[in-house]
Amino acid sequence: MHTRFPRRAAFATLALGAGFALLTGCTTGNEPTTEAGGSGESSDSCSIGMTQINQTAIFFTEMNAGAQEAADELGCELTIANANNDSARQSSDIENFVTQGVDAIIVVAIDVNGVSPAVESAQSQGIPVIAIDAEVEGVDTFVGVDNEAAGAEAAKWAIDAGLVDGKSYGVVDAKSSFIQNQREDSFRAAIDAAGAQYTQSVNGDNVQEKAATAAQDLVTAQPDLDFVYTTGEPATVGAVAALSADSATKIIGWDLTAEVIAGIDDGLVTAVIQQDPRQEGVEAVTEVHSILGGAEPQGFIDVPITIVTSDNVDDFRETFK
């Protein structure tokens, strides 16, 4: 668990609404790293390298958009590299940023342990490193959700809603993702203690097509499940694809998309633990800018979750339409 630090009272007001057009400067995963900046002009005072898990999940593209909005507003040059779900490639991205002489690095880690040597190497060169979504030991500041606590919070919600005691469930997860393992472990520990009956977990590998196949395998092997718990966007979308709208098996999972919202409308998806990836991107770049300006790192910036159900899903339709 990380140590919580007080969140700053205010941060720079940012122009929102630029949307996915801001992502055109990012790499596709098959090209060399390129610069992404709204004006295309270099800033000697604030150059940031950001290594992202992939450019396919809406969660990550929203995070990129928020980071780019903040960079444009604060006059920073932002370069986003796509690791394409490859931890070794992510370490290479960080090493390349060091060679390029960036002022700071933002890491959205695939494997928090695997990326640590590259992070430590960057810091040894005096380069601040900020982690988003998954906490990497020793970084200057972690921006995101306390995933272990959020899994427990989601479990408490399900218990209080009467969805757990005596109910059978399975899990679609991503074994390679440290944070998704945290979400699974804390959720399962709480609901199992409250009387839920665990069957099995299947690995979607944080890839939507694989997650859909894994979810189908799960419900085929366990046809009488009361619900499926999904630990990230690909797993949740995959489970929605694998189950029919009138299925007796429901979904409790992480991360909204248009397909998942349709699942809420149909009654297939009971609840979604929703993060704010765009705000995470904003906070990370704003924190970098503050550190480069001489401020002490905050250590932890908490971006709270929202549990989305049919009661409040309308608040999110515009983002995912």
Rosetta silent file (secondary structure, phi, psi, omega in degrees, C-alpha in Angstrom):
SEQUENCE: MHTRFPRRAAFATLALGAGFALLTGCTTGNEPTTEAGGSGESSDSCSIGMTQINQTAIFFTEMNAGAQEAADELGCELTIANANNDSARQSSDIENFVTQGVDAIIVVAIDVNGVSPAVESAQSQGIPVIAIDAEVEGVDTFVGVDNEAAGAEAAKWAIDAGLVDGKSYGVVDAKSSFIQNQREDSFRAAIDAAGAQYTQSVNGDNVQEKAATAAQDLVTAQPDLDFVYTTGEPATVGAVAALSADSATKIIGWDLTAEVIAGIDDGLVTAVIQQDPRQEGVEAVTEVHSILGGAEPQGFIDVPITIVTSDNVDDFRETFK
SCORE:     score description
SCORE:     0.000 S_00000001
   1 L     0.000  142.745  177.612    0.000    0.000    0.000 S_00000001
   2 L   -88.751  162.880  176.954    1.221    3.481   -0.698 S_00000001
   3 L   -86.915  134.053  179.490    1.237    6.321    1.809 S_00000001
   4 L   -82.071  138.668  175.468   -1.422    8.953    1.254 S_00000001
   5 L  -119.568  152.390  179.328   -0.333   12.548    0.972 S_00000001
   6 L   -63.091  138.063  178.255   -2.660   15.581    1.058 S_00000001
   7 L   -79.245  143.557 -178.971   -3.975   16.569   -2.331 S_00000001
   8 L   -63.943  150.729 -175.822   -3.280   20.132   -3.434 S_00000001
   9 L   -70.545  -31.571 -177.715   -6.099   22.582   -2.977 S_00000001
  10 L  -153.723  156.312  174.646   -6.061   23.821   -6.530 S_00000001
  11 L  -142.450  169.408 -172.359   -4.309   23.297   -9.841 S_00000001
  12 L   -55.273  135.408  176.748   -4.135   25.126  -13.127 S_00000001
  13 L   -71.219  131.294 -171.599   -7.486   25.544  -14.883 S_00000001
  14 L  -117.344  145.489  177.477   -7.393   23.542  -18.087 S_00000001
  15 L   -79.262  118.052 -178.279   -9.218   23.848  -21.380 S_00000001
  16 L  -102.878  167.638  174.298  -11.323   20.713  -21.825 S_00000001
  17 L    97.787    5.496 -179.702  -13.190   19.293  -24.777 S_00000001
  18 L   -73.831  -22.656  171.158  -10.373   18.869  -27.279 S_00000001
  19 H    69.054 -161.131 -170.796  -11.210   15.139  -27.417 S_00000001
  20 H   -75.128  -10.099  177.377   -9.393   12.432  -29.228 S_00000001
  21 H   -61.533  -24.161 -179.633   -8.061   14.731  -31.937 S_00000001
  22 H   -70.587  -12.070 -174.622   -5.289   15.588  -29.525 S_00000001
  23 H   -88.274    0.674 -173.109   -4.010   12.029  -29.761 S_00000001
  24 H   -66.483  -17.187  178.313   -2.865   12.230  -33.376 S_00000001
  25 H   -85.910   -2.858 -178.029    0.709   12.854  -32.286 S_00000001
  26 L   -80.935  158.333  178.009    0.906    9.559  -30.392 S_00000001
  27 L   -79.118  158.553 -178.970    2.605    6.500  -31.776 S_00000001
  28 L   -90.152  -14.054 -175.808    0.580    3.567  -33.057 S_00000001
  29 L   106.951  -13.770  178.889    2.785    0.915  -31.554 S_00000001
  30 L  -118.307    9.294 -176.345    4.452    0.065  -34.861 S_00000001
  31 L  -126.030  162.616  173.632    6.315    3.332  -35.378 S_00000001
  32 L   -64.103  155.278  176.924    9.217    5.138  -33.695 S_00000001
  33 L   -59.682  133.376  178.515    8.266    7.447  -30.837 S_00000001
  34 L  -124.597  164.404 -178.579    7.159   10.837  -32.154 S_00000001
  35 L   -82.748  140.152  176.978    6.425   14.154  -30.525 S_00000001
  36 E  -123.077  114.946  178.443    2.849   15.050  -29.651 S_00000001
  37 L  -154.297  144.715 -175.577    2.091   18.678  -29.000 S_00000001
  38 L   -61.943  -37.568 -176.578   -0.759   20.999  -29.818 S_00000001
  39 L   -97.956  -15.584 -176.545    1.449   23.663  -31.409 S_00000001
  40 L    77.139    2.930 -179.141    4.270   21.424  -32.625 S_00000001
  41 L   -97.687  139.561 -179.380    6.703   23.828  -30.964 S_00000001
  42 L   -75.768  147.324  174.023    9.328   22.601  -28.545 S_00000001
  43 L  -118.723  118.305 -179.582    9.479   23.894  -24.963 S_00000001
  44 L   -68.460  -22.893 -172.640   12.941   24.034  -23.385 S_00000001
  45 L   -91.077  -16.504 -174.502   11.403   24.383  -19.926 S_00000001
  46 L  -154.824   86.828  174.078    9.014   21.442  -19.892 S_00000001
  47 E  -111.529  127.500 -172.693    9.537   18.357  -22.051 S_00000001
  48 E  -124.450  131.791  170.402    7.707   15.243  -20.866 S_00000001
  49 E  -103.677  132.826 -179.195    7.941   11.653  -22.033 S_00000001
  50 E  -126.092  124.145  176.940    4.927    9.444  -21.298 S_00000001
  51 E  -104.531  121.089 -173.358    4.885    5.679  -21.781 S_00000001
  52 E  -109.023  151.233 -176.571    1.375    4.268  -22.190 S_00000001
  53 L   -65.432  -52.743  174.984    0.175    0.652  -21.969 S_00000001
  54 L  -157.342  172.447 -178.712   -1.731    0.699  -25.276 S_00000001
  55 L  -115.925   23.861 -179.108   -3.668    3.035  -27.547 S_00000001
  56 L  -107.467  -40.756 -179.836   -6.763    0.869  -27.981 S_00000001
  57 L   -70.140  134.263  178.583   -8.587    0.969  -24.639 S_00000001
  58 H   -57.369  -35.991  179.150  -10.729    4.082  -24.202 S_00000001
  59 H   -53.977  -44.990 -177.258   -9.420    4.327  -20.650 S_00000001
  60 H   -77.040  -37.095  178.702   -5.896    4.942  -21.927 S_00000001
  61 H   -68.475  -33.802  173.895   -6.850    7.219  -24.812 S_00000001
  62 H   -64.741  -41.399  177.799   -8.874    9.352  -22.400 S_00000001
  63 H   -61.152  -43.802  177.741   -5.843    9.540  -20.107 S_00000001
  64 H   -60.493  -41.699 -179.555   -3.688   10.613  -23.037 S_00000001
  65 H   -62.009  -43.642  177.799   -6.204   13.294  -23.965 S_00000001
  66 H   -63.345  -41.323  178.292   -6.171   14.728  -20.463 S_00000001
  67 H   -63.232  -41.366 -179.343   -2.380   14.728  -20.382 S_00000001
  68 H   -67.874  -39.111  177.299   -2.203   16.479  -23.756 S_00000001
  69 H   -59.063  -45.426 -179.718   -4.753   19.111  -22.707 S_00000001
  70 H   -65.579  -41.909  179.495   -2.703   19.897  -19.617 S_00000001
  71 H   -61.154  -43.822  178.801    0.554   19.985  -21.604 S_00000001
  72 H   -62.450  -42.707 -178.095   -0.938   22.409  -24.123 S_00000001
  73 H   -66.138  -36.614 -174.214   -2.301   24.638  -21.380 S_00000001
  74 H   -95.461    0.028  177.469    0.977   24.708  -19.443 S_00000001
  75 L    76.909   29.299  179.672    3.283   25.088  -22.454 S_00000001
  76 L  -100.544  152.100  173.244    4.901   21.672  -22.184 S_00000001
  77 E   -94.810  120.294 -177.008    6.048   19.390  -24.982 S_00000001
  78 E  -113.455  127.210  174.958    4.508   15.933  -24.507 S_00000001
  79 E  -116.459  123.448 -178.281    5.720   12.796  -26.268 S_00000001
  80 E  -110.845  123.522  177.318    3.591    9.656  -25.827 S_00000001
  81 E  -106.262  136.205 -178.919    5.066    6.232  -26.565 S_00000001
  82 E   -96.752  112.501  179.448    2.809    3.201  -26.983 S_00000001
  83 L   -77.142  -14.783  176.029    4.208    0.100  -25.251 S_00000001
  84 L    53.261   45.569  175.499    1.493   -2.006  -26.907 S_00000001
  85 L    65.850   20.358 -176.587    1.091   -4.254  -23.835 S_00000001
  86 L  -115.007  109.297 -176.103    4.808   -5.145  -23.859 S_00000001
  87 H   -63.713  -39.255  179.399    6.581   -4.571  -20.534 S_00000001
  88 H   -64.115  -39.187  177.848   10.076   -4.885  -22.044 S_00000001
  89 H   -64.696  -35.997  179.049    9.180   -2.316  -24.658 S_00000001
  90 H   -64.119  -41.461  176.222    7.954    0.008  -21.932 S_00000001
  91 H   -61.171  -40.104  177.363   11.317   -0.156  -20.193 S_00000001
  92 H   -64.155  -37.891  177.009   12.977    0.666  -23.521 S_00000001
  93 H   -57.865  -44.587 -179.714   10.641    3.639  -23.934 S_00000001
  94 H   -63.893  -43.986  178.087   11.822    5.014  -20.608 S_00000001
  95 H   -60.829  -39.026  177.919   15.470    4.471  -21.539 S_00000001
  96 H   -65.458  -39.323  178.019   14.868    6.272  -24.830 S_00000001
  97 H   -62.143  -40.207  177.906   13.303    9.218  -23.035 S_00000001
  98 H   -61.298  -46.179  179.642   16.389    9.474  -20.819 S_00000001
  99 H   -60.529  -37.527 -178.908   18.635    9.443  -23.893 S_00000001
 100 H   -73.495  -14.897  176.229   16.478   12.143  -25.509 S_00000001
 101 L    81.299   33.813  177.446   16.956   14.347  -22.444 S_00000001
 102 L   -65.569  158.356  178.907   13.351   14.881  -21.392 S_00000001
 103 L   -80.624  -28.924 -178.037   12.739   16.897  -18.236 S_00000001
 104 E  -156.102  160.012 -178.433   10.298   14.391  -16.709 S_00000001
 105 E  -129.759  137.371  172.978    8.720   11.001  -17.388 S_00000001
 106 E  -112.870  130.497 -176.533    5.176    9.734  -16.829 S_00000001
 107 E  -120.326  124.765  168.606    4.725    5.957  -16.588 S_00000001
 108 L  -106.938   93.137 -163.109    1.477    4.001  -16.942 S_00000001
 109 L   -76.904  136.135  169.410    3.048    0.717  -15.927 S_00000001
 110 L   -78.110  -49.646 -178.827    2.188   -2.690  -17.327 S_00000001
 111 L  -128.199  107.753 -173.211    4.410   -4.460  -14.789 S_00000001
 112 L   -65.478  -29.542  177.993    5.323   -2.300  -11.803 S_00000001
 113 L   -79.781  -41.878 -178.388    8.250   -4.511  -10.873 S_00000001
 114 L   -63.095  -31.556 -176.044    9.551   -4.984  -14.406 S_00000001
 115 L   -87.369  -10.238 -173.766    9.666   -1.257  -15.085 S_00000001
 116 H   -59.045  -43.589  179.863   11.400   -0.337  -11.809 S_00000001
 117 H   -59.542  -40.406  178.937   15.025   -0.597  -13.030 S_00000001
 118 H   -66.817  -37.964  177.557   14.348    1.795  -15.909 S_00000001
 119 H   -63.600  -45.820 -179.958   12.544    4.173  -13.532 S_00000001
 120 H   -62.641  -38.419  177.973   15.451    4.087  -11.084 S_00000001
 121 H   -62.931  -42.705  178.186   17.894    4.736  -13.906 S_00000001
 122 H   -62.571  -43.930 -179.031   15.917    7.794  -15.005 S_00000001
 123 H   -66.297  -31.044  177.943   15.785    9.138  -11.472 S_00000001
 124 H   -65.952  -19.803  176.409   19.531    8.644  -11.103 S_00000001
 125 L   -91.592    7.555  178.873   19.882   11.136  -13.960 S_00000001
 126 L    81.347   18.380 -178.462   17.836   13.670  -12.000 S_00000001
 127 L   -97.013  118.962  176.127   14.649   13.109  -14.027 S_00000001
 128 L   -63.825  143.536  178.277   11.397   13.174  -11.990 S_00000001
 129 E  -126.309  127.616  177.491    9.103   10.207  -12.640 S_00000001
 130 E  -112.071  135.129  175.703    5.336   10.253  -12.134 S_00000001
 131 E  -106.601  138.244  173.997    3.261    7.055  -12.192 S_00000001
 132 E  -115.420  141.192  169.661   -0.400    6.979  -13.244 S_00000001
 133 L    75.580  -49.045  177.446   -2.906    4.214  -12.474 S_00000001
 134 L  -119.676  125.731 -176.595   -0.344    1.686  -11.176 S_00000001
 135 L   -77.860  126.661  175.509    2.006    2.720   -8.385 S_00000001
 136 L  -104.193  128.059 -175.780    5.684    2.089   -9.079 S_00000001
 137 L   -58.835  132.117  173.418    7.853    1.981   -5.973 S_00000001
 138 L    90.158   -4.078  179.259   10.043    5.030   -5.520 S_00000001
 139 L   -67.532  162.101 -178.565    8.410    7.370   -8.043 S_00000001
 140 L   -67.229  -43.260  178.560    8.109   11.039   -7.121 S_00000001
 141 E  -147.645  140.712  171.838    4.299   11.005   -7.211 S_00000001
 142 E  -106.447  128.297  178.972    1.609    8.419   -7.908 S_00000001
 143 E  -113.674  123.696  176.787   -1.592    9.690   -9.539 S_00000001
 144 E   152.155 -156.136 -177.061   -4.650    7.477   -9.537 S_00000001
 145 L   -97.758  143.423  167.848   -6.883    5.172   -7.580 S_00000001
 146 L   -76.582   94.665 -169.503   -5.908    3.120   -4.563 S_00000001
 147 H   -64.098  -36.380  177.779   -6.837   -0.068   -6.424 S_00000001
 148 H   -64.858  -46.037  179.290   -6.761   -2.360   -3.421 S_00000001
 149 H   -66.720  -36.812  179.981   -9.017   -0.035   -1.437 S_00000001
 150 H   -66.911  -38.614  175.274  -11.297    0.491   -4.447 S_00000001
 151 H   -60.274  -41.541  177.667  -11.765   -3.263   -4.884 S_00000001
 152 H   -67.087  -37.171  177.907  -12.772   -3.470   -1.237 S_00000001
 153 H   -64.347  -42.030  177.479  -15.108   -0.474   -1.677 S_00000001
 154 H   -63.684  -38.769  178.088  -16.804   -2.171   -4.642 S_00000001
 155 H   -63.611  -42.444  179.037  -17.171   -5.341   -2.576 S_00000001
 156 H   -61.837  -40.912  178.117  -18.794   -3.413    0.275 S_00000001
 157 H   -60.022  -45.570 -178.879  -21.245   -1.866   -2.182 S_00000001
 158 H   -64.913  -39.675  178.164  -22.171   -5.316   -3.525 S_00000001
 159 H   -64.246  -47.746 -178.813  -22.533   -6.740   -0.020 S_00000001
 160 H   -63.829  -28.412  179.707  -24.711   -3.839    1.128 S_00000001
 161 L   -82.752   -0.696  177.735  -26.850   -4.233   -2.016 S_00000001
 162 L    74.988   29.121 -174.235  -27.565   -7.862   -1.122 S_00000001
 163 L  -102.178    5.322 -166.269  -25.797   -9.245   -4.201 S_00000001
 164 L  -117.698  -51.219 -170.885  -23.264  -11.512   -2.518 S_00000001
 165 L   -58.434  120.038  178.183  -24.449  -13.896    0.191 S_00000001
 166 L    78.263    4.822 -177.951  -24.976  -17.371   -1.274 S_00000001
 167 L   -96.048  143.477  177.185  -24.240  -16.180   -4.829 S_00000001
 168 E   -96.914  146.963 -177.893  -21.761  -17.887   -7.154 S_00000001
 169 E  -150.646  159.880  171.169  -19.339  -15.882   -9.248 S_00000001
 170 E  -130.304  173.774 -174.948  -16.338  -16.062  -11.556 S_00000001
 171 E  -131.275  135.060  166.788  -13.713  -13.508  -12.568 S_00000001
 172 E  -107.388  116.762 -172.888  -12.366  -12.237  -15.890 S_00000001
 173 E  -127.697 -165.515  175.354   -9.013  -10.667  -15.075 S_00000001
 174 L  -140.040   98.635 -170.841   -5.596   -9.797  -16.523 S_00000001
 175 L   -60.679  -27.564 -177.476   -2.899  -11.835  -14.818 S_00000001
 176 L   -81.227   -8.628 -176.029   -0.083   -9.624  -16.120 S_00000001
 177 L   -97.341  115.250 -179.908   -1.588   -6.463  -14.601 S_00000001
 178 H   -59.164  -45.094 -175.910   -0.466   -5.747  -11.042 S_00000001
 179 H   -69.935  -34.241  178.535   -3.313   -3.337  -10.363 S_00000001
 180 H   -71.215  -29.565  172.181   -5.979   -5.667  -11.736 S_00000001
 181 H   -65.170  -39.400  176.289   -4.650   -8.384   -9.455 S_00000001
 182 H   -61.245  -45.655 -179.565   -5.070   -5.952   -6.554 S_00000001
 183 H   -60.538  -39.986  179.827   -8.658   -5.222   -7.613 S_00000001
 184 H   -69.349  -47.702 -173.700   -9.426   -8.920   -7.805 S_00000001
 185 H   -63.462  -44.828 -176.953   -7.773   -9.933   -4.540 S_00000001
 186 H   -71.677  -36.710  177.383   -9.377   -7.262   -2.346 S_00000001
 187 H   -64.527  -49.134 -177.408  -12.826   -7.712   -3.911 S_00000001
 188 H   -63.233  -42.186 -178.672  -12.726  -11.483   -3.592 S_00000001
 189 H   -57.973  -41.959 -177.215  -11.458  -11.434   -0.008 S_00000001
 190 H   -73.046  -45.447 -175.527  -14.369   -9.264    1.113 S_00000001
 191 H   -76.583  -30.020  175.694  -17.198  -10.989   -0.739 S_00000001
 192 H   -64.231  -40.271  177.798  -15.967  -14.499    0.027 S_00000001
 193 H   -65.538  -24.084 -179.522  -15.996  -13.588    3.721 S_00000001
 194 L   -92.155    4.695  173.092  -19.576  -12.350    3.223 S_00000001
 195 L   107.978    6.975  176.507  -20.769  -15.681    1.812 S_00000001
 196 L   -74.907  155.143 -177.605  -20.108  -15.539   -1.940 S_00000001
 197 E  -113.596  105.055 -179.493  -19.102  -18.773   -3.688 S_00000001
 198 E   -75.642  139.388  176.834  -16.043  -18.409   -5.928 S_00000001
 199 E  -109.393  -68.129  179.973  -15.726  -20.731   -8.932 S_00000001
 200 E  -160.974  163.014  173.925  -12.773  -19.726  -11.147 S_00000001
 201 E  -114.583  145.934  176.053  -10.864  -16.887  -12.767 S_00000001
 202 E  -126.156  147.826 -173.051   -9.977  -16.652  -16.471 S_00000001
 203 E   -97.267  114.857  175.128   -7.277  -14.475  -18.006 S_00000001
 204 L   -90.798   -6.406  172.574   -8.299  -11.924  -20.636 S_00000001
 205 L    61.435   21.266  178.045   -4.743  -10.569  -20.801 S_00000001
 206 L    61.242   26.900  178.011   -6.025   -6.956  -20.922 S_00000001
 207 L  -127.448  126.727 -170.050   -6.984   -7.435  -24.597 S_00000001
 208 H   -57.276  -45.996 -177.014  -10.653   -7.144  -25.543 S_00000001
 209 H   -64.592  -41.997  177.862  -10.785  -10.050  -28.010 S_00000001
 210 H   -65.992  -38.264 -179.953   -8.964  -12.383  -25.620 S_00000001
 211 H   -66.412  -37.749  177.905  -11.158  -11.240  -22.753 S_00000001
 212 H   -63.065  -43.129  178.086  -14.318  -11.969  -24.753 S_00000001
 213 H   -65.030  -42.912  179.496  -13.089  -15.505  -25.465 S_00000001
 214 H   -62.798  -41.838  178.984  -12.077  -15.979  -21.830 S_00000001
 215 H   -64.174  -39.916  177.765  -15.471  -14.741  -20.637 S_00000001
 216 H   -64.236  -41.317  176.931  -17.230  -17.128  -23.013 S_00000001
 217 H   -61.269  -39.691 -179.513  -15.101  -19.996  -21.729 S_00000001
 218 H   -63.149  -50.430 -175.678  -15.996  -19.027  -18.163 S_00000001
 219 H   -73.641  -21.256  173.792  -19.760  -18.943  -18.654 S_00000001
 220 H   -72.781  -42.695  179.637  -19.631  -22.151  -20.691 S_00000001
 221 H   -73.390  -29.231 -176.824  -17.745  -23.929  -17.916 S_00000001
 222 L  -128.069   74.813 -171.404  -19.871  -22.289  -15.195 S_00000001
 223 L   -71.287  -12.799 -174.723  -23.360  -21.837  -16.702 S_00000001
 224 L  -108.447   22.943  179.460  -25.116  -21.087  -13.417 S_00000001
 225 L   -63.872  141.900  173.142  -23.073  -18.129  -12.216 S_00000001
 226 L   -80.307  -36.275  176.846  -24.978  -15.346  -10.510 S_00000001
 227 E  -156.042  161.140  174.275  -22.418  -12.760  -11.565 S_00000001
 228 E  -117.358  133.545  175.203  -19.038  -12.189  -13.192 S_00000001
 229 E  -101.986  127.243 -177.668  -16.524   -9.746  -11.748 S_00000001
 230 E  -117.832  138.776 -167.246  -14.326   -8.051  -14.352 S_00000001
 231 L  -101.050    1.358  178.885  -11.154   -6.195  -13.425 S_00000001
 232 L  -169.705  171.984 -174.868  -10.650   -3.757  -16.327 S_00000001
 233 H   -53.766  -51.264 -179.381  -12.142   -2.324  -19.500 S_00000001
 234 H   -59.128  -39.616  179.693  -11.213   -5.180  -21.896 S_00000001
 235 H   -65.807  -40.914 -178.794  -12.542   -7.758  -19.446 S_00000001
 236 H   -67.840  -45.739  177.308  -15.796   -5.857  -18.908 S_00000001
 237 H   -62.603  -41.029  179.120  -16.395   -5.304  -22.633 S_00000001
 238 H   -62.232  -41.050  178.729  -15.505   -8.946  -23.278 S_00000001
 239 H   -66.822  -38.694  176.645  -17.995  -10.174  -20.693 S_00000001
 240 H   -61.108  -40.874  179.754  -20.726   -7.969  -22.175 S_00000001
 241 H   -67.348  -32.118 -175.176  -19.982   -9.495  -25.589 S_00000001
 242 H   -80.961  -21.864 -175.598  -20.065  -13.027  -24.194 S_00000001
 243 L  -111.309  143.796  177.157  -23.391  -12.731  -22.375 S_00000001
 244 L   -79.989  158.288 -176.189  -26.809  -12.010  -23.819 S_00000001
 245 L   -59.888  -30.161 -178.144  -28.855   -9.085  -22.534 S_00000001
 246 L   -96.594   14.859 -178.719  -31.361  -11.426  -20.872 S_00000001
 247 L   -62.933  143.377  175.013  -28.717  -13.585  -19.208 S_00000001
 248 L   -74.505  -19.068  176.678  -29.304  -14.597  -15.611 S_00000001
 249 L   -86.275  122.946 -177.934  -25.574  -14.022  -15.053 S_00000001
 250 E  -102.693  172.004 -176.370  -24.880  -10.358  -14.334 S_00000001
 251 E  -123.297  131.992  167.325  -21.667   -8.320  -14.477 S_00000001
 252 E  -122.068  120.271 -172.364  -19.959   -6.208  -11.822 S_00000001
 253 E  -155.149 -168.260 -176.369  -16.797   -4.724  -13.246 S_00000001
 254 E  -113.163  137.365  163.929  -14.408   -1.885  -13.964 S_00000001
 255 L    81.449  118.357  179.424  -14.465    0.868  -16.592 S_00000001
 256 L   -78.366  150.835  163.798  -17.265    2.179  -18.775 S_00000001
 257 L  -144.506  176.456  176.154  -17.518    2.102  -22.557 S_00000001
 258 H   -60.532  -39.827 -179.861  -20.512    2.634  -24.856 S_00000001
 259 H   -65.528  -37.821 -179.429  -21.021   -1.152  -24.928 S_00000001
 260 H   -70.728  -38.378  175.872  -20.926   -1.359  -21.151 S_00000001
 261 H   -61.869  -40.558  174.957  -23.424    1.492  -20.795 S_00000001
 262 H   -60.364  -36.189  176.429  -25.726   -0.422  -23.161 S_00000001
 263 H   -65.757  -36.158  174.614  -25.269   -3.385  -20.828 S_00000001
 264 H   -64.519  -44.360 -179.902  -26.372   -1.266  -17.879 S_00000001
 265 H   -60.985  -37.005 -179.048  -29.423   -0.160  -19.848 S_00000001
 266 H   -77.980  -13.530 -176.412  -30.254   -3.797  -20.679 S_00000001
 267 L    89.708    0.421  178.797  -29.874   -4.911  -17.072 S_00000001
 268 L   -73.738  -40.479 -179.737  -26.908   -7.168  -17.881 S_00000001
 269 E   -97.715  120.464 -177.988  -24.376   -4.951  -16.070 S_00000001
 270 E   -81.554  -43.157 -177.530  -25.276   -4.312  -12.440 S_00000001
 271 E  -158.498  149.700  178.025  -22.471   -1.893  -11.521 S_00000001
 272 E  -130.489  131.483  174.085  -19.229   -0.475  -12.872 S_00000001
 273 E   -85.218  111.535 -172.001  -16.342    0.908  -10.858 S_00000001
 274 E  -108.934  125.910  173.447  -15.462    4.005  -12.865 S_00000001
 275 L   -92.034  179.756  177.344  -12.205    5.901  -12.672 S_00000001
 276 L  -122.822   78.044 -174.228  -11.507    9.316  -14.196 S_00000001
 277 H   -63.491  -34.704  178.711   -8.614    8.636  -16.588 S_00000001
 278 H   -61.894  -44.351  179.001   -8.778   12.054  -18.246 S_00000001
 279 H   -66.623  -33.440  175.899   -8.365   13.756  -14.882 S_00000001
 280 H   -60.867  -42.648  177.101   -5.502   11.396  -14.051 S_00000001
 281 H   -62.986  -43.008  177.615   -3.703   12.597  -17.177 S_00000001
 282 H   -59.335  -49.189 -176.613   -4.382   16.226  -16.261 S_00000001
 283 H   -62.387  -39.459 -177.313   -3.139   15.735  -12.708 S_00000001
 284 H   -64.821  -47.036 -179.747    0.057   13.967  -13.787 S_00000001
 285 H   -67.791  -38.695  177.680    1.173   16.677  -16.211 S_00000001
 286 H   -62.632  -39.605  177.637    0.198   19.425  -13.771 S_00000001
 287 H   -65.427  -42.564  176.338    2.250   17.709  -11.075 S_00000001
 288 H   -57.185  -48.403 -178.318    5.244   17.431  -13.420 S_00000001
 289 H   -59.812  -39.983  179.447    5.004   21.128  -14.228 S_00000001
 290 H   -66.293  -43.833 -179.747    4.872   21.990  -10.518 S_00000001
 291 H   -62.859  -44.110  179.728    7.877   19.805   -9.676 S_00000001
 292 H   -65.436  -23.925  176.898    9.914   21.295  -12.522 S_00000001
 293 L   -84.932    0.173  175.838    8.969   24.717  -11.179 S_00000001
 294 L   109.468   -1.810  179.857   10.492   23.869   -7.805 S_00000001
 295 L   -75.255  152.176  174.505    7.533   22.459   -5.843 S_00000001
 296 L   -72.252  138.862  175.999    7.936   19.426   -3.611 S_00000001
 297 L   -58.644  141.584 -179.326    6.374   16.248   -5.058 S_00000001
 298 L   -77.847  -20.536  178.489    3.010   15.482   -3.498 S_00000001
 299 L    88.241  -53.399  178.570    3.711   11.750   -3.323 S_00000001
 300 E  -146.946  128.670  173.435    0.120   10.675   -3.957 S_00000001
 301 E  -118.260  112.312 -175.357   -2.736   12.396   -5.792 S_00000001
 302 E   -86.180  124.386  173.584   -5.979   10.522   -5.268 S_00000001
 303 L  -111.628  104.080 -168.156   -8.507   10.542   -8.115 S_00000001
 304 L   -66.111  157.998  175.409  -11.633    8.967   -6.564 S_00000001
 305 L   -89.894  163.063  169.427  -13.797    6.264   -8.130 S_00000001
 306 E  -127.803  134.837  174.042  -17.528    6.372   -8.811 S_00000001
 307 E   -91.465  115.545 -173.496  -19.729    3.285   -8.703 S_00000001
 308 E   -99.963  127.960  176.167  -21.984    3.594  -11.744 S_00000001
 309 L  -131.839 -173.615  177.236  -25.400    1.940  -11.867 S_00000001
 310 L   -61.576  -20.850 -178.301  -28.642    2.565  -13.700 S_00000001
 311 L   -73.304  -30.096 -175.551  -29.292    5.347  -11.175 S_00000001
 312 L  -128.114    9.158 -176.263  -26.378    7.559  -12.258 S_00000001
 313 H   -63.782  -26.467 -179.810  -25.254    6.254  -15.658 S_00000001
 314 H   -58.709  -26.462  179.993  -26.789    9.264  -17.427 S_00000001
 315 H   -66.207  -16.119 -173.288  -23.953   11.371  -16.007 S_00000001
 316 H  -113.704   -2.497 -174.189  -21.496    9.429  -18.201 S_00000001
 317 H   -62.756  -39.642 -174.840  -23.348    9.026  -21.504 S_00000001
 318 H   -62.913  -37.009 -178.534  -21.867   12.087  -23.174 S_00000001
 319 H   -67.201  -33.957 -170.134  -18.301   10.875  -22.643 S_00000001
 320 H  -114.225   17.291 -178.296  -18.931    7.431  -24.122 S_00000001
 321 L   -73.523    0.000    0.000  -21.530    8.053  -26.825 S_00000001
